[in-house]
């Protein structure tokens, strides 16, 4: 791969394919040379590059890696074919529609020894990269709780899944990534308020392996979009807004122990600081991270194992909603 730009192929020319094509064309050291979609190219994404309707034809054209942006229902079939052909792949989230399919993809790329990642773009939002850095430097101390709110209007292009698999997996992935902990159990409730077959509202509470509590509220019913993550720990709270790309620190001020509860540490209002963040394109950051992985320079993106864990948690969340019970999350 040295001595020339990496030749990238794009699988899927729909809504997400358009965005991935833009990011690929903006990457230094990468050439978008081919795309494939059995439906053709109605949005004229593939202008100036080779366009195919069959994956095998694109593979014969010659690519160094692929971006898989086809519908989730086709991830398993197409991903397995790319792995068998020896093509490193960045797979749009979620990794697969069910745990068994996700496991097959993890095994296929692992066996082939190929770099692969899942496209959880929010990891590269400036608010999240700033939050991650401050967690790593110990600003919060011990983390007690992570609460997320993700809401907006229903996207008409989504027809095969509800908010759990489409939206909540972002928050599941962010929570696991920021804490370095896997989910061990989850309790959920869902609602169907808009007349569609899949859930459009989710309320969930979960526990992570180290005892941290996670809470997620997700819906397609709010006219004002919202994407907030609040991490609370012994020294205060960090509040990230990924729409505004902002990060706010609310510190725990000093307070004397209560006379009747001398062991209770308590909290008190402290300083509130809004950090200055450098603007960045999260999708371009995701692509740069995968490019670095291809060049052997590390991988800051979501590995396939992380993608599998998100699918397992989402699958368990759906099961909990149908049974009204707390459910354990299976190990990968």
Short mmCIF file of N, CA, C and O in Angstrom, two decimals, residues 158-258:
data_model
loop_
_atom_site.label_atom_id
_atom_site.label_comp_id
_atom_site.label_asym_id
_atom_site.label_seq_id
_atom_site.Cartn_x
_atom_site.Cartn_y
_atom_site.Cartn_z
N UNK A 158 -35.52 5.19 7.59
CA UNK A 158 -35.37 4.04 8.47
C UNK A 158 -36.68 3.27 8.49
O UNK A 158 -37.68 3.76 8.99
N UNK A 159 -36.66 2.04 7.97
CA UNK A 159 -37.90 1.26 7.89
C UNK A 159 -37.80 -0.10 8.54
O UNK A 159 -38.83 -0.74 8.79
N UNK A 160 -36.57 -0.57 8.84
CA UNK A 160 -36.41 -1.95 9.27
C UNK A 160 -36.10 -2.11 10.75
O UNK A 160 -36.10 -3.24 11.26
N UNK A 161 -35.83 -1.01 11.48
CA UNK A 161 -35.50 -1.11 12.91
C UNK A 161 -36.14 0.07 13.64
O UNK A 161 -36.60 1.04 13.02
N UNK A 162 -36.14 -0.01 14.99
CA UNK A 162 -36.61 1.08 15.82
C UNK A 162 -35.46 1.85 16.43
O UNK A 162 -34.30 1.70 16.03
N UNK A 163 -35.79 2.66 17.44
CA UNK A 163 -34.77 3.54 18.03
C UNK A 163 -33.68 2.76 18.76
O UNK A 163 -32.56 3.25 18.91
N UNK A 164 -33.97 1.54 19.22
CA UNK A 164 -32.94 0.80 19.95
C UNK A 164 -31.74 0.54 19.06
O UNK A 164 -30.60 0.87 19.41
N UNK A 165 -31.98 -0.06 17.90
CA UNK A 165 -30.86 -0.42 17.03
C UNK A 165 -30.34 0.75 16.21
O UNK A 165 -29.14 0.78 15.88
N UNK A 166 -31.18 1.72 15.88
CA UNK A 166 -30.71 2.82 15.05
C UNK A 166 -30.02 3.90 15.87
O UNK A 166 -28.94 4.35 15.51
N UNK A 167 -30.64 4.35 16.96
CA UNK A 167 -30.11 5.46 17.73
C UNK A 167 -29.38 5.05 19.00
O UNK A 167 -28.30 5.53 19.30
N UNK A 168 -30.01 4.16 19.79
CA UNK A 168 -29.47 3.86 21.12
C UNK A 168 -28.10 3.19 21.05
O UNK A 168 -27.32 3.30 22.01
N UNK A 169 -27.78 2.52 19.94
CA UNK A 169 -26.46 1.89 19.87
C UNK A 169 -25.34 2.93 19.90
O UNK A 169 -24.22 2.62 20.32
N UNK A 170 -25.62 4.16 19.46
CA UNK A 170 -24.62 5.22 19.62
C UNK A 170 -24.29 5.42 21.10
O UNK A 170 -23.12 5.48 21.49
N UNK A 171 -25.33 5.53 21.93
CA UNK A 171 -25.12 5.78 23.35
C UNK A 171 -24.51 4.56 24.06
O UNK A 171 -23.71 4.71 24.98
N UNK A 172 -24.92 3.38 23.63
CA UNK A 172 -24.33 2.16 24.18
C UNK A 172 -22.84 2.11 23.88
O UNK A 172 -22.01 1.85 24.76
N UNK A 173 -22.48 2.38 22.63
CA UNK A 173 -21.06 2.35 22.26
C UNK A 173 -20.28 3.42 23.00
O UNK A 173 -19.18 3.16 23.51
N UNK A 174 -20.83 4.65 23.08
CA UNK A 174 -20.11 5.72 23.77
C UNK A 174 -19.91 5.40 25.24
O UNK A 174 -18.82 5.62 25.79
N UNK A 175 -20.93 4.85 25.88
CA UNK A 175 -20.83 4.53 27.31
C UNK A 175 -19.77 3.48 27.56
O UNK A 175 -18.93 3.61 28.47
N UNK A 176 -19.78 2.41 26.76
CA UNK A 176 -18.78 1.35 26.93
C UNK A 176 -17.38 1.87 26.62
O UNK A 176 -16.41 1.52 27.30
N UNK A 177 -17.26 2.70 25.59
CA UNK A 177 -15.95 3.22 25.20
C UNK A 177 -15.39 4.18 26.24
O UNK A 177 -14.22 4.09 26.64
N UNK A 178 -16.21 5.11 26.72
CA UNK A 178 -15.73 6.12 27.65
C UNK A 178 -15.33 5.52 29.00
O UNK A 178 -14.40 6.01 29.65
N UNK A 179 -16.04 4.49 29.42
CA UNK A 179 -15.74 3.88 30.72
C UNK A 179 -14.76 2.72 30.62
O UNK A 179 -14.17 2.33 31.62
N UNK A 180 -14.62 2.15 29.42
CA UNK A 180 -13.81 0.94 29.28
C UNK A 180 -14.45 -0.27 29.92
O UNK A 180 -13.77 -1.25 30.24
N UNK A 181 -15.77 -0.22 30.10
CA UNK A 181 -16.50 -1.29 30.78
C UNK A 181 -17.60 -1.84 29.88
O UNK A 181 -18.21 -1.11 29.11
N UNK A 182 -17.87 -3.12 30.01
CA UNK A 182 -18.98 -3.72 29.26
C UNK A 182 -20.26 -3.65 30.10
O UNK A 182 -20.21 -3.54 31.34
N UNK A 183 -21.39 -3.71 29.44
CA UNK A 183 -22.69 -3.80 30.12
C UNK A 183 -22.88 -5.21 30.66
O UNK A 183 -22.53 -6.19 30.00
N UNK A 184 -23.42 -5.30 31.86
CA UNK A 184 -23.71 -6.62 32.44
C UNK A 184 -25.20 -6.91 32.54
O UNK A 184 -25.60 -8.07 32.51
N UNK A 185 -26.05 -5.85 32.65
CA UNK A 185 -27.50 -6.06 32.70
C UNK A 185 -28.20 -4.79 32.24
O UNK A 185 -27.62 -3.70 32.28
N UNK A 186 -29.46 -4.95 31.80
CA UNK A 186 -30.21 -3.79 31.34
C UNK A 186 -31.70 -4.03 31.55
O UNK A 186 -32.19 -5.16 31.42
N UNK A 187 -32.40 -2.95 31.91
CA UNK A 187 -33.85 -2.95 32.06
C UNK A 187 -34.41 -1.86 31.16
O UNK A 187 -33.94 -0.72 31.22
N UNK A 188 -35.40 -2.19 30.32
CA UNK A 188 -35.90 -1.19 29.39
C UNK A 188 -37.42 -1.18 29.34
O UNK A 188 -38.09 -2.17 29.66
N UNK A 189 -37.94 -0.05 28.91
CA UNK A 189 -39.34 0.09 28.54
C UNK A 189 -39.38 0.84 27.21
O UNK A 189 -38.60 1.77 26.99
N UNK A 190 -40.28 0.42 26.34
CA UNK A 190 -40.41 1.05 25.04
C UNK A 190 -41.86 1.44 24.79
O UNK A 190 -42.78 0.99 25.48
N UNK A 191 -42.07 2.28 23.78
CA UNK A 191 -43.42 2.67 23.39
C UNK A 191 -43.49 2.81 21.88
O UNK A 191 -42.46 3.01 21.20
N UNK A 192 -44.69 2.65 21.35
CA UNK A 192 -44.97 2.81 19.93
C UNK A 192 -46.04 3.90 19.82
O UNK A 192 -47.24 3.62 19.92
N UNK A 193 -45.63 5.14 19.61
CA UNK A 193 -46.56 6.27 19.64
C UNK A 193 -46.87 6.83 18.26
O UNK A 193 -47.76 7.67 18.13
N UNK A 194 -46.16 6.40 17.23
CA UNK A 194 -46.32 7.02 15.92
C UNK A 194 -46.94 6.08 14.89
O UNK A 194 -46.96 6.41 13.70
N UNK A 195 -47.42 4.91 15.32
CA UNK A 195 -48.11 4.01 14.41
C UNK A 195 -47.22 3.15 13.55
O UNK A 195 -47.71 2.44 12.66
N UNK A 196 -45.93 3.14 13.82
CA UNK A 196 -45.02 2.31 13.04
C UNK A 196 -44.77 0.99 13.77
O UNK A 196 -44.97 0.88 14.98
N UNK A 197 -44.31 -0.05 13.06
CA UNK A 197 -44.18 -1.37 13.69
C UNK A 197 -43.07 -1.46 14.73
O UNK A 197 -43.09 -2.34 15.58
N UNK A 198 -42.08 -0.56 14.66
CA UNK A 198 -40.94 -0.64 15.59
C UNK A 198 -41.05 0.46 16.65
O UNK A 198 -41.71 1.48 16.44
N UNK A 199 -40.39 0.24 17.77
CA UNK A 199 -40.45 1.18 18.90
C UNK A 199 -39.89 2.54 18.48
O UNK A 199 -38.91 2.62 17.74
N UNK A 200 -40.52 3.60 18.99
CA UNK A 200 -40.04 4.95 18.72
C UNK A 200 -39.65 5.68 19.99
O UNK A 200 -39.31 6.86 19.95
N UNK A 201 -39.72 5.00 21.13
CA UNK A 201 -39.32 5.60 22.42
C UNK A 201 -38.70 4.52 23.29
O UNK A 201 -39.23 3.42 23.38
N UNK A 202 -37.59 4.85 23.91
CA UNK A 202 -36.87 3.91 24.79
C UNK A 202 -36.47 4.62 26.07
O UNK A 202 -35.95 5.74 26.04
N UNK A 203 -36.71 3.96 27.20
CA UNK A 203 -36.14 4.37 28.49
C UNK A 203 -35.41 3.15 29.04
O UNK A 203 -35.99 2.07 29.14
N UNK A 204 -34.13 3.31 29.37
CA UNK A 204 -33.33 2.17 29.80
C UNK A 204 -32.46 2.55 30.98
O UNK A 204 -31.99 3.68 31.10
N UNK A 205 -32.25 1.58 31.85
CA UNK A 205 -31.27 1.71 32.93
C UNK A 205 -30.44 0.43 32.93
O UNK A 205 -30.98 -0.67 32.78
N UNK A 206 -29.14 0.61 33.04
CA UNK A 206 -28.23 -0.53 32.91
C UNK A 206 -27.12 -0.43 33.94
O UNK A 206 -26.89 0.62 34.54
N UNK A 207 -26.43 -1.55 34.14
CA UNK A 207 -25.27 -1.57 35.02
C UNK A 207 -24.07 -2.08 34.23
O UNK A 207 -24.18 -2.99 33.41
N UNK A 208 -22.92 -1.43 34.48
CA UNK A 208 -21.68 -1.84 33.85
C UNK A 208 -20.89 -2.74 34.78
O UNK A 208 -21.21 -2.88 35.97
N UNK A 209 -19.85 -3.35 34.25
CA UNK A 209 -19.11 -4.37 34.99
C UNK A 209 -18.49 -3.83 36.28
O UNK A 209 -18.34 -4.57 37.26
N UNK A 210 -18.16 -2.54 36.31
CA UNK A 210 -17.53 -1.97 37.52
C UNK A 210 -18.55 -1.35 38.47
O UNK A 210 -18.19 -0.72 39.45
N UNK A 211 -19.85 -1.53 38.17
CA UNK A 211 -20.89 -0.99 39.03
C UNK A 211 -21.46 0.35 38.59
O UNK A 211 -22.45 0.83 39.16
N UNK A 212 -20.83 0.98 37.59
CA UNK A 212 -21.36 2.25 37.08
C UNK A 212 -22.78 2.04 36.55
O UNK A 212 -23.08 1.04 35.92
N UNK A 213 -23.65 3.01 36.83
CA UNK A 213 -25.02 2.98 36.33
C UNK A 213 -25.09 3.78 35.03
O UNK A 213 -24.50 4.86 34.91
N UNK A 214 -25.81 3.26 34.04
CA UNK A 214 -26.04 3.97 32.78
C UNK A 214 -27.54 4.12 32.57
O UNK A 214 -28.31 3.19 32.83
N UNK A 215 -27.93 5.30 32.10
CA UNK A 215 -29.34 5.58 31.82
C UNK A 215 -29.45 6.17 30.41
O UNK A 215 -28.69 7.08 30.07
N UNK A 216 -30.39 5.65 29.62
CA UNK A 216 -30.55 6.12 28.25
C UNK A 216 -32.01 6.44 27.97
O UNK A 216 -32.89 5.61 28.23
N UNK A 217 -32.25 7.62 27.43
CA UNK A 217 -33.58 8.01 26.97
C UNK A 217 -33.46 8.40 25.50
O UNK A 217 -32.70 9.31 25.16
N UNK A 218 -34.19 7.68 24.66
CA UNK A 218 -34.06 7.84 23.22
C UNK A 218 -35.45 7.88 22.60
O UNK A 218 -36.31 7.08 22.98
N UNK A 219 -35.66 8.78 21.64
CA UNK A 219 -36.95 8.75 20.96
C UNK A 219 -36.88 9.43 19.60
O UNK A 219 -35.95 10.18 19.30
N UNK A 220 -37.92 9.16 18.80
CA UNK A 220 -38.13 9.80 17.51
C UNK A 220 -39.36 10.71 17.57
O UNK A 220 -40.03 10.92 16.57
N UNK A 221 -39.65 11.25 18.73
CA UNK A 221 -40.90 11.97 18.94
C UNK A 221 -40.69 13.43 19.32
O UNK A 221 -41.67 14.15 19.54
N UNK A 222 -39.45 13.87 19.41
CA UNK A 222 -39.14 15.22 19.88
C UNK A 222 -38.81 16.13 18.70
O UNK A 222 -37.87 15.85 17.96
N UNK A 223 -39.57 17.21 18.51
CA UNK A 223 -39.30 18.08 17.36
C UNK A 223 -37.97 18.81 17.44
O UNK A 223 -37.41 19.17 16.40
N UNK A 224 -37.46 19.05 18.64
CA UNK A 224 -36.16 19.71 18.80
C UNK A 224 -35.09 18.64 19.04
O UNK A 224 -35.11 17.97 20.07
N UNK A 225 -34.16 18.44 18.11
CA UNK A 225 -33.14 17.39 18.28
C UNK A 225 -32.32 17.59 19.55
O UNK A 225 -32.04 18.72 19.96
N UNK A 226 -31.91 16.49 20.16
CA UNK A 226 -31.14 16.53 21.41
C UNK A 226 -30.18 15.35 21.43
O UNK A 226 -30.57 14.22 21.15
N UNK A 227 -28.92 15.63 21.76
CA UNK A 227 -27.91 14.59 21.92
C UNK A 227 -26.99 15.00 23.06
O UNK A 227 -26.01 15.72 22.86
N UNK A 228 -27.33 14.55 24.25
CA UNK A 228 -26.63 14.96 25.47
C UNK A 228 -26.11 13.74 26.19
O UNK A 228 -26.79 12.72 26.29
N UNK A 229 -24.90 13.83 26.72
CA UNK A 229 -24.36 12.79 27.60
C UNK A 229 -23.79 13.47 28.84
O UNK A 229 -23.01 14.43 28.74
N UNK A 230 -24.25 13.01 30.01
CA UNK A 230 -23.80 13.57 31.29
C UNK A 230 -23.08 12.47 32.06
O UNK A 230 -23.65 11.41 32.33
N UNK A 231 -21.84 12.73 32.40
CA UNK A 231 -21.04 11.78 33.18
C UNK A 231 -20.82 12.39 34.57
O UNK A 231 -20.26 13.48 34.69
N UNK A 232 -21.27 11.68 35.59
CA UNK A 232 -21.18 12.17 36.96
C UNK A 232 -20.21 11.31 37.76
O UNK A 232 -20.27 10.07 37.70
N UNK A 233 -19.32 11.97 38.51
CA UNK A 233 -18.36 11.26 39.32
C UNK A 233 -18.13 11.96 40.64
O UNK A 233 -18.86 12.90 41.00
N UNK A 234 -17.10 11.56 41.35
CA UNK A 234 -16.89 12.08 42.70
C UNK A 234 -16.51 13.55 42.73
O UNK A 234 -16.71 14.23 43.75
N UNK A 235 -15.98 14.10 41.62
CA UNK A 235 -15.56 15.50 41.63
C UNK A 235 -16.53 16.43 40.89
O UNK A 235 -16.26 17.64 40.81
N UNK A 236 -17.61 15.89 40.33
CA UNK A 236 -18.55 16.74 39.61
C UNK A 236 -19.15 16.04 38.41
O UNK A 236 -19.23 14.81 38.36
N UNK A 237 -19.57 16.83 37.42
CA UNK A 237 -20.20 16.29 36.22
C UNK A 237 -19.63 16.95 34.98
O UNK A 237 -19.33 18.15 34.97
N UNK A 238 -19.51 16.16 33.93
CA UNK A 238 -19.16 16.65 32.60
C UNK A 238 -20.37 16.47 31.70
O UNK A 238 -20.96 15.38 31.67
N UNK A 239 -20.74 17.52 30.98
CA UNK A 239 -21.93 17.49 30.13
C UNK A 239 -21.50 17.77 28.70
O UNK A 239 -21.01 18.86 28.38
N UNK A 240 -21.67 16.77 27.83
CA UNK A 240 -21.31 16.90 26.43
C UNK A 240 -22.56 17.01 25.58
O UNK A 240 -23.50 16.24 25.75
N UNK A 241 -22.57 17.96 24.67
CA UNK A 241 -23.66 18.14 23.71
C UNK A 241 -23.06 17.94 22.33
O UNK A 241 -22.28 18.79 21.85
N UNK A 242 -23.39 16.82 21.67
CA UNK A 242 -22.73 16.53 20.40
C UNK A 242 -23.37 17.25 19.22
O UNK A 242 -22.80 17.26 18.13
N UNK A 243 -24.54 17.85 19.39
CA UNK A 243 -25.10 18.71 18.35
C UNK A 243 -24.38 20.05 18.35
O UNK A 243 -23.94 20.55 17.31
N UNK A 244 -24.25 20.64 19.53
CA UNK A 244 -23.55 21.92 19.66
C UNK A 244 -22.04 21.75 19.70
O UNK A 244 -21.31 22.74 19.60
N UNK A 245 -21.57 20.50 19.82
CA UNK A 245 -20.13 20.22 19.99
C UNK A 245 -19.56 21.02 21.14
O UNK A 245 -18.54 21.70 21.03
N UNK A 246 -20.25 20.94 22.29
CA UNK A 246 -19.83 21.69 23.48
C UNK A 246 -19.60 20.74 24.64
O UNK A 246 -20.17 19.65 24.70
N UNK A 247 -18.76 21.17 25.57
CA UNK A 247 -18.45 20.39 26.77
C UNK A 247 -18.39 21.32 27.97
O UNK A 247 -17.66 22.31 27.96
N UNK A 248 -19.19 20.99 28.99
CA UNK A 248 -19.29 21.83 30.19
C UNK A 248 -18.90 21.03 31.42
O UNK A 248 -19.30 19.86 31.57
N UNK A 249 -18.13 21.66 32.29
CA UNK A 249 -17.68 21.04 33.54
C UNK A 249 -18.38 21.72 34.71
O UNK A 249 -18.32 22.94 34.87
N UNK A 250 -19.09 20.93 35.51
CA UNK A 250 -19.73 21.41 36.74
C UNK A 250 -19.03 20.75 37.91
O UNK A 250 -19.22 19.56 38.17
N UNK A 251 -18.20 21.51 38.60
CA UNK A 251 -17.39 20.91 39.64
C UNK A 251 -18.17 20.79 40.95
O UNK A 251 -19.11 21.54 41.22
N UNK A 252 -17.75 19.83 41.76
CA UNK A 252 -18.32 19.63 43.09
C UNK A 252 -17.55 20.51 44.07
O UNK A 252 -16.38 20.28 44.34
N UNK A 253 -18.23 21.54 44.59
CA UNK A 253 -17.56 22.44 45.51
C UNK A 253 -17.33 21.80 46.87
O UNK A 253 -17.95 20.80 47.24
N UNK A 254 -16.42 22.37 47.63
CA UNK A 254 -16.12 21.85 48.96
C UNK A 254 -17.31 22.06 49.88
O UNK A 254 -17.96 23.09 49.87
N UNK A 255 -17.60 21.03 50.69
CA UNK A 255 -18.67 21.16 51.67
C UNK A 255 -18.31 20.33 52.90
O UNK A 255 -17.71 19.27 52.79
N UNK A 256 -18.69 20.85 54.05
CA UNK A 256 -18.40 20.14 55.29
C UNK A 256 -19.38 18.99 55.47
O UNK A 256 -20.54 19.09 55.08
N UNK A 257 -18.96 17.87 56.05
CA UNK A 257 -19.88 16.77 56.31
C UNK A 257 -21.02 17.20 57.22
O UNK A 257 -20.86 18.05 58.10
N UNK A 258 -22.19 16.67 56.98
CA UNK A 258 -23.33 16.98 57.83
C UNK A 258 -23.10 16.43 59.23
O UNK A 258 -22.54 15.34 59.40
#
